[in-house]
PDB file of C-alpha atoms in Angstrom:
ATOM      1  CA  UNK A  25       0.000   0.000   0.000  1.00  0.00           C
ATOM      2  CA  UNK A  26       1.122   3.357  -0.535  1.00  0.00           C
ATOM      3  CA  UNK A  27       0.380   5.287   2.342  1.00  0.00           C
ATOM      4  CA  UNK A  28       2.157   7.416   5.495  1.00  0.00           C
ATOM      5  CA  UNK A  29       0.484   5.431   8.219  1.00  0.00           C
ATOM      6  CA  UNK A  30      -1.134   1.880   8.704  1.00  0.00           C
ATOM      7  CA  UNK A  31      -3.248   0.484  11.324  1.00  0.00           C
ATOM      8  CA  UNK A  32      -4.577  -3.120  12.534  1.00  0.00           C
ATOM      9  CA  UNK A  33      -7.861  -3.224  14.363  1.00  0.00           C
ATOM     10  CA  UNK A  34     -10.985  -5.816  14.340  1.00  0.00           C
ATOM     11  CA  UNK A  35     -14.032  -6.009  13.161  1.00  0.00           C
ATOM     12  CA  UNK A  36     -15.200  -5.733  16.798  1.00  0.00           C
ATOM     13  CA  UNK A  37     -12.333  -3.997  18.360  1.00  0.00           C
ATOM     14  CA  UNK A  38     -11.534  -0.642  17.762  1.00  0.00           C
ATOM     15  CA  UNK A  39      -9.509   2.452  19.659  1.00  0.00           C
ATOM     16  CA  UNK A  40     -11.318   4.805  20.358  1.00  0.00           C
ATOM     17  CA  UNK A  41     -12.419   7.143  23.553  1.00  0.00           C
ATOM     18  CA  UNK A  42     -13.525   5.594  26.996  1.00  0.00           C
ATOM     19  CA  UNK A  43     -17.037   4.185  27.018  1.00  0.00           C
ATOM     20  CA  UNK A  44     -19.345   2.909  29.687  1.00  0.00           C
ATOM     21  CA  UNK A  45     -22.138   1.883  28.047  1.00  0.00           C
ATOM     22  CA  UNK A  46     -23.671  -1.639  26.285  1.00  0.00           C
ATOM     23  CA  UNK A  47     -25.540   0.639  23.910  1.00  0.00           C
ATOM     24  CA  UNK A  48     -23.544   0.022  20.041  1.00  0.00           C
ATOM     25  CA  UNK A  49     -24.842   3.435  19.282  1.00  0.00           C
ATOM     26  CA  UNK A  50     -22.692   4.989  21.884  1.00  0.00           C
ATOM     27  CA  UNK A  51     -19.908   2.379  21.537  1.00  0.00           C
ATOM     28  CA  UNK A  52     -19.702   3.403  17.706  1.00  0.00           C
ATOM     29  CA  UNK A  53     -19.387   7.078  18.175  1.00  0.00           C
ATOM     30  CA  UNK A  54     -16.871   6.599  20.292  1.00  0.00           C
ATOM     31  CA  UNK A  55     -14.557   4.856  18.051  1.00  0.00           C
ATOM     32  CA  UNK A  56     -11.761   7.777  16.509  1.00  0.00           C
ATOM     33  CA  UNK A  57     -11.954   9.644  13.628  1.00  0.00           C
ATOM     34  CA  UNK A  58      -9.375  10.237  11.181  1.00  0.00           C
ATOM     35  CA  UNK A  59      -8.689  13.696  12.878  1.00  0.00           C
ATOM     36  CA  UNK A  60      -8.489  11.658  16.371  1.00  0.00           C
ATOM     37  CA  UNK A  61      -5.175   9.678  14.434  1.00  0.00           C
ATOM     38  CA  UNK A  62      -4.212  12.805  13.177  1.00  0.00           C
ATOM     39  CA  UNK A  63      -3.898  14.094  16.424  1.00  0.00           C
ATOM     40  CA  UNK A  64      -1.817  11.646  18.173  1.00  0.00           C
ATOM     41  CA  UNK A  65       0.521  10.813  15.445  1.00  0.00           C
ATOM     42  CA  UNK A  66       1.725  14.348  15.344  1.00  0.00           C
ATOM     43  CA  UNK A  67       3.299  13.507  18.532  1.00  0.00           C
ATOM     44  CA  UNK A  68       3.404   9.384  18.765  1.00  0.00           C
ATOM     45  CA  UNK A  69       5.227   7.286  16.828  1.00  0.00           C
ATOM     46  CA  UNK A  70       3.077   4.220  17.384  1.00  0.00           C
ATOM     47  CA  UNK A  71      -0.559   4.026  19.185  1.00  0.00           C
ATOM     48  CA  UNK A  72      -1.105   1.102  21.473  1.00  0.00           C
ATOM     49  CA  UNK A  73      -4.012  -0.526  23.399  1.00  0.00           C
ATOM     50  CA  UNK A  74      -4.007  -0.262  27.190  1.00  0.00           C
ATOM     51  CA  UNK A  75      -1.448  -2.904  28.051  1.00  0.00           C
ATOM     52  CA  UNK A  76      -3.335  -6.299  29.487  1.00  0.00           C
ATOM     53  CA  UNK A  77      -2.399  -6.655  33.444  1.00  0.00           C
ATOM     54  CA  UNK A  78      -1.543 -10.106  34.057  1.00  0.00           C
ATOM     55  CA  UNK A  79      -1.745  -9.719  37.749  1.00  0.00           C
ATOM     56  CA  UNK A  80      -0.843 -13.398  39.019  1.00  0.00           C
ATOM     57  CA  UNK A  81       1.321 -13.955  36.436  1.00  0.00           C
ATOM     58  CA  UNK A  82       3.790 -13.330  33.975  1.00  0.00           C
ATOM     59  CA  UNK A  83       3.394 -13.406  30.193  1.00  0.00           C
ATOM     60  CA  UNK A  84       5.670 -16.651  29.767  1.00  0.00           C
ATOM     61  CA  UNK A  85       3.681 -18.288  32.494  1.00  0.00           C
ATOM     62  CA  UNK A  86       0.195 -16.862  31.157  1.00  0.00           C
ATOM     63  CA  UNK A  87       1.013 -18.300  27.979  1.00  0.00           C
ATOM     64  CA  UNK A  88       2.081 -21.917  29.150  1.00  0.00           C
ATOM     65  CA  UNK A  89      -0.964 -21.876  30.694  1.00  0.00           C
ATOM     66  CA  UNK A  90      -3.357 -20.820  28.104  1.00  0.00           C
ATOM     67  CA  UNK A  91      -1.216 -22.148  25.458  1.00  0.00           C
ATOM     68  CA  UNK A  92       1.250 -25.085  24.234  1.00  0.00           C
ATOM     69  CA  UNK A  93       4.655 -24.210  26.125  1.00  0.00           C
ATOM     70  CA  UNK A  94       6.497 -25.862  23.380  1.00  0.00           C
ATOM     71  CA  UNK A  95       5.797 -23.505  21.001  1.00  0.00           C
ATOM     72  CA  UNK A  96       7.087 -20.583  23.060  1.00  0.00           C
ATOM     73  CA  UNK A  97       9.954 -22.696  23.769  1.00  0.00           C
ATOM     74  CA  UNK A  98      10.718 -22.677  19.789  1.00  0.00           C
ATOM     75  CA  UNK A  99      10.190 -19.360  19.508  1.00  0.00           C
ATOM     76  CA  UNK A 100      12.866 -18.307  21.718  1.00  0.00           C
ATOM     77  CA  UNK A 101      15.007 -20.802  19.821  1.00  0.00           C
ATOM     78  CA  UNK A 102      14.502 -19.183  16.701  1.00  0.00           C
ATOM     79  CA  UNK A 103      15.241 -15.766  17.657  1.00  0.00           C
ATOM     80  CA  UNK A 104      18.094 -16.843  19.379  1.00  0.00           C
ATOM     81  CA  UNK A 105      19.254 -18.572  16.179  1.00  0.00           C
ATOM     82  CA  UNK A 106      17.828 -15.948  13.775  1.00  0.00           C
ATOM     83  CA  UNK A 107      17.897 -12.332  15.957  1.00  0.00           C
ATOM     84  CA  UNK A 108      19.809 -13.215  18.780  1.00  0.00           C
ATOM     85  CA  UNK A 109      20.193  -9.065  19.761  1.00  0.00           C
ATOM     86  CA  UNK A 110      16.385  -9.178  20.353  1.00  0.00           C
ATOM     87  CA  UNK A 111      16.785 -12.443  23.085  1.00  0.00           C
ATOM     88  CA  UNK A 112      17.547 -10.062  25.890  1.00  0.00           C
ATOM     89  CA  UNK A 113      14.123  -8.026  24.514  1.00  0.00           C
ATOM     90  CA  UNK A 114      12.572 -11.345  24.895  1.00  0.00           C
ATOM     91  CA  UNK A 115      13.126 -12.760  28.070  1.00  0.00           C
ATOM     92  CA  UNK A 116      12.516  -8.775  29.409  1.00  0.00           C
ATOM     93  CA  UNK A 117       9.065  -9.342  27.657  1.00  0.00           C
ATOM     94  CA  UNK A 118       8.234 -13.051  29.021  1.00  0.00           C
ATOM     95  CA  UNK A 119       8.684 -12.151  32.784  1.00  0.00           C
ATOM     96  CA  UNK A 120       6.745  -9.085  32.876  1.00  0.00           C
ATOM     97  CA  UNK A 121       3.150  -8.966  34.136  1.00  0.00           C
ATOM     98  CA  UNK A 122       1.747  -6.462  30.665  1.00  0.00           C
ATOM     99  CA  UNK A 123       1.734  -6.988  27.846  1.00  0.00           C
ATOM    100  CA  UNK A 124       0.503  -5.668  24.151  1.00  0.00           C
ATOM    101  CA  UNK A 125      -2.186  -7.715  23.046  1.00  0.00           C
ATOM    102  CA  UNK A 126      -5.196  -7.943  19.923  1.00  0.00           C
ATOM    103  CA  UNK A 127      -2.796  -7.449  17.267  1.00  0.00           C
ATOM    104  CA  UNK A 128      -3.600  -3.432  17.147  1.00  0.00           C
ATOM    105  CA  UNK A 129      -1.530  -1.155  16.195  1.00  0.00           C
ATOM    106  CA  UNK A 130      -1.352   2.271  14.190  1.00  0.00           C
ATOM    107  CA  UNK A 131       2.201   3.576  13.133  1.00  0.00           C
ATOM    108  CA  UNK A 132       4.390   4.500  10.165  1.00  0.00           C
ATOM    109  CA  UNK A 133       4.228   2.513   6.905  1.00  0.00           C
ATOM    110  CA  UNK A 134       8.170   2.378   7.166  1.00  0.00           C
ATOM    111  CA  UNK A 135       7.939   0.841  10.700  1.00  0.00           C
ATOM    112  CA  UNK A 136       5.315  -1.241   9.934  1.00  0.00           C
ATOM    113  CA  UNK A 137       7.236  -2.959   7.075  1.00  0.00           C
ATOM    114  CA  UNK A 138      10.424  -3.356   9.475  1.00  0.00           C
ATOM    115  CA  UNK A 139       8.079  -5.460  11.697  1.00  0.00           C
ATOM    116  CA  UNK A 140       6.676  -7.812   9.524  1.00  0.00           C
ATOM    117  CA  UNK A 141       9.979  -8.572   8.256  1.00  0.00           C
ATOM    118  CA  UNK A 142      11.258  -9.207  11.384  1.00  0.00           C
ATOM    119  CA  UNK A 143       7.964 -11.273  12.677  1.00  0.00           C
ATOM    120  CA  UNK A 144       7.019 -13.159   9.895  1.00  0.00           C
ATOM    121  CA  UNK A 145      10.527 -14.329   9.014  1.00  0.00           C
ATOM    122  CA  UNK A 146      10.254 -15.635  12.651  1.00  0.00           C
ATOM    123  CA  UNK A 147       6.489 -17.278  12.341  1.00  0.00           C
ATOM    124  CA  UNK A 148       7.237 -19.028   8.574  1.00  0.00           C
ATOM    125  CA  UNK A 149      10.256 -20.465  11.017  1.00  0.00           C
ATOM    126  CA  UNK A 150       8.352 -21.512  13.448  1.00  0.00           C
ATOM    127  CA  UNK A 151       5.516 -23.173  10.980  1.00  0.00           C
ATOM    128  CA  UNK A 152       8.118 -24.978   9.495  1.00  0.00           C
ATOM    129  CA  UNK A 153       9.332 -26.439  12.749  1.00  0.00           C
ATOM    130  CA  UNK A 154       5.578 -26.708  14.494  1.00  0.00           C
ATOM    131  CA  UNK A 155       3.395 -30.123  14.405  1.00  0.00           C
ATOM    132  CA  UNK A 156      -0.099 -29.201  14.891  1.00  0.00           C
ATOM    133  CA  UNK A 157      -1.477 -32.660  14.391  1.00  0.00           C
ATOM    134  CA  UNK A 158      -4.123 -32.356  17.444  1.00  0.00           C
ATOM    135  CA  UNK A 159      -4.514 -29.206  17.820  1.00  0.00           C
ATOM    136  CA  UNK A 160      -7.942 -27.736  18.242  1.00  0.00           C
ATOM    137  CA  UNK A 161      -9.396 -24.917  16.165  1.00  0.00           C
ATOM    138  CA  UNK A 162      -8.774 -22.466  19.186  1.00  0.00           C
ATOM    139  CA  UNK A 163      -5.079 -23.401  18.988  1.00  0.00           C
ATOM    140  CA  UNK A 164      -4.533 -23.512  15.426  1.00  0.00           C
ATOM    141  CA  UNK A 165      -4.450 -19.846  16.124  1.00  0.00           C
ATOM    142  CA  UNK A 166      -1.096 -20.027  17.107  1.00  0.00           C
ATOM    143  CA  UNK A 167       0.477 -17.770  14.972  1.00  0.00           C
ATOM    144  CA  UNK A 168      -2.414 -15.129  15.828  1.00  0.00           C
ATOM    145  CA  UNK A 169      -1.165 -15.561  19.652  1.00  0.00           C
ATOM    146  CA  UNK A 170       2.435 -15.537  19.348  1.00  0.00           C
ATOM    147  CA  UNK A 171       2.601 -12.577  16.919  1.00  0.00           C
ATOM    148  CA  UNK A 172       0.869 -10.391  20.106  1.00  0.00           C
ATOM    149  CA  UNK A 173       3.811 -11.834  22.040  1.00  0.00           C
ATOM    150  CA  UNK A 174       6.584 -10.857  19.599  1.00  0.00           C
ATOM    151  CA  UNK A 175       5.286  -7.492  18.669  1.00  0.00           C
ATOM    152  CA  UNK A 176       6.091  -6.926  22.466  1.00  0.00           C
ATOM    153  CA  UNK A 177       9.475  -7.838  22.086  1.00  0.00           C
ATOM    154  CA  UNK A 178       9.932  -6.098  18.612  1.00  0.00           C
ATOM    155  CA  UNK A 179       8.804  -3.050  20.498  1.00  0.00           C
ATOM    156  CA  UNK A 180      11.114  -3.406  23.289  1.00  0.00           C
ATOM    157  CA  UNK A 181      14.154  -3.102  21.098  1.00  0.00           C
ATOM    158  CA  UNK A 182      12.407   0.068  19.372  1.00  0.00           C
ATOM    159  CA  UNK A 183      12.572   3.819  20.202  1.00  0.00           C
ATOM    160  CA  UNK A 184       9.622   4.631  19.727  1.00  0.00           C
ATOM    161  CA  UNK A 185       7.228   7.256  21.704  1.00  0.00           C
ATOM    162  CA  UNK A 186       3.865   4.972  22.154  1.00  0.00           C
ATOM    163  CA  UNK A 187       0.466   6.546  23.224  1.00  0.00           C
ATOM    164  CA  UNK A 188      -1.830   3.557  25.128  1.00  0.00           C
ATOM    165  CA  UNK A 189      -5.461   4.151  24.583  1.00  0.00           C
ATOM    166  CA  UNK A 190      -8.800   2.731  24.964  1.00  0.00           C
ATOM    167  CA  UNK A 191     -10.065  -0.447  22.744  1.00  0.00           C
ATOM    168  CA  UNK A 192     -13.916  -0.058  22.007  1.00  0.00           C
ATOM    169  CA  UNK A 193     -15.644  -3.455  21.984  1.00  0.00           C
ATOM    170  CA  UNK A 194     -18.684  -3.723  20.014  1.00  0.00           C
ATOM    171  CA  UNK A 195     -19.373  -7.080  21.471  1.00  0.00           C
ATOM    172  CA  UNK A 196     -20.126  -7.434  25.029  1.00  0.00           C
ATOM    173  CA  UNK A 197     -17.780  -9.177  26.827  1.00  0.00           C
ATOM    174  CA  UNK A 198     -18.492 -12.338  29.362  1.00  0.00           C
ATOM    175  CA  UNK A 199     -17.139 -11.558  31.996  1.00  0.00           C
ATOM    176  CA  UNK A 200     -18.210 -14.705  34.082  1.00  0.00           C
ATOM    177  CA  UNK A 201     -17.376 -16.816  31.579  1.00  0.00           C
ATOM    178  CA  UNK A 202     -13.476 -15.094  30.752  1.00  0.00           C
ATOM    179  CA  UNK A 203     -12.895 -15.585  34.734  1.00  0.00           C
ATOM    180  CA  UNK A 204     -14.268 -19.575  34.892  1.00  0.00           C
ATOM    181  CA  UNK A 205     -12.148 -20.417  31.526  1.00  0.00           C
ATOM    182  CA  UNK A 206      -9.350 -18.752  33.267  1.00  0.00           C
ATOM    183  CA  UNK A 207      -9.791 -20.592  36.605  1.00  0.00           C
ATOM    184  CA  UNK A 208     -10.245 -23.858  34.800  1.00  0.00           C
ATOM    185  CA  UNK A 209      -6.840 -23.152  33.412  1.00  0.00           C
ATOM    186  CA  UNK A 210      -4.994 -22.090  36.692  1.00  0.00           C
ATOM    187  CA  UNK A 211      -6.190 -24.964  38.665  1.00  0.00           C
ATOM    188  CA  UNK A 212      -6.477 -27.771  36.522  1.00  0.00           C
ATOM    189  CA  UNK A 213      -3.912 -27.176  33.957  1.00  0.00           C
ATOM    190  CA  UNK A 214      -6.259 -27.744  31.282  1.00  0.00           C
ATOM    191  CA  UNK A 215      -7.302 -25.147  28.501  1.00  0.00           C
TER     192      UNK A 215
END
């Protein structure tokens, strides 16, 4: 594409301004504007959700948990092997409790291209080296859940001024249902 700036939202996430309210009316106005991107990227170099708190645990664990460990595990292989100047980023990023995640982004075109040739040289590696015989079609999503992971690490080893903001879901989120699947996970091990 031939732009100045590119994005990555969802087609039910979006930034936007802080909303309390179920009502999609609502939830759609607040989603920005073009003059809202404007704005920010006349003094950010990248916008950012609200980092996720993982308060009990760290991002390596979170993901062993949620996810197969073994992947992970390859992961750090590969940019050991491939990028070893980002493993330091990558350990940083694996014991912290925050983290990046939803694949969102909005930055310059010319960063944007520097990232996904630094992540998907990583993820073809990984496919190539990555049985999925058995997984399910939650997991199969594995490149989906390790690129939030590595565009963490990618931005540690940037120097970049980042503006967090709100993510507007249009769907309503379960909450009951998002703290039982977790549970399940803590205390029985399975996902």
């Amino acid at each position: 594409m031939d732009c100045e700036y590119i994005g990555l939202c969802h087609y039910r996430r979006y930034f936007g301004h802080t909303v309390h309210a179920k009502d999609i009316k609502k939830k759609k106005e607040a989603i920005f504007t073009k003059a809202d991107y404007e704005d920010l990227l006349t003094k950010y170099d990248v916008i950012l959700p609200k980092k996720r708190n993982y308060y009990i645990e760290t991002v390596r664990s979170q993901y062993e948990h949620a996810h197969f460990k073994k992947d992970l595990d390859e992961v750090e292989k590969i940019i050991a092997e491939k990028y070893p100047g980002y493993s330091e980023a990558f350990t940083r990023v694996m014991n912290r409790r925050k983290l990046y995640i939803l694949n969102m982004f909005v930055m310059k075109k010319s960063l944007f291209d520097e990232y996904c040739t630094w992540l998907f040289d990583i993820l073809f590696e990984l496919e190539k080296r990555t049985d999925m015989t058995g997984y399910d079609t939650y997991e199969a999503r594995l490149f989906g859940f390790m690129s939030e992971r590595l565009f963490n690490v990618w931005l540690e080893r940037q120097n970049l001024k980042k503006c967090e903001v709100p993510v507007v879901f249009l769907e309503n989120i379960d909450w009951p249902k998002k703290i039982a699947n977790f549970l399940k996970r803590k205390i029985t091990g399975k996902r």
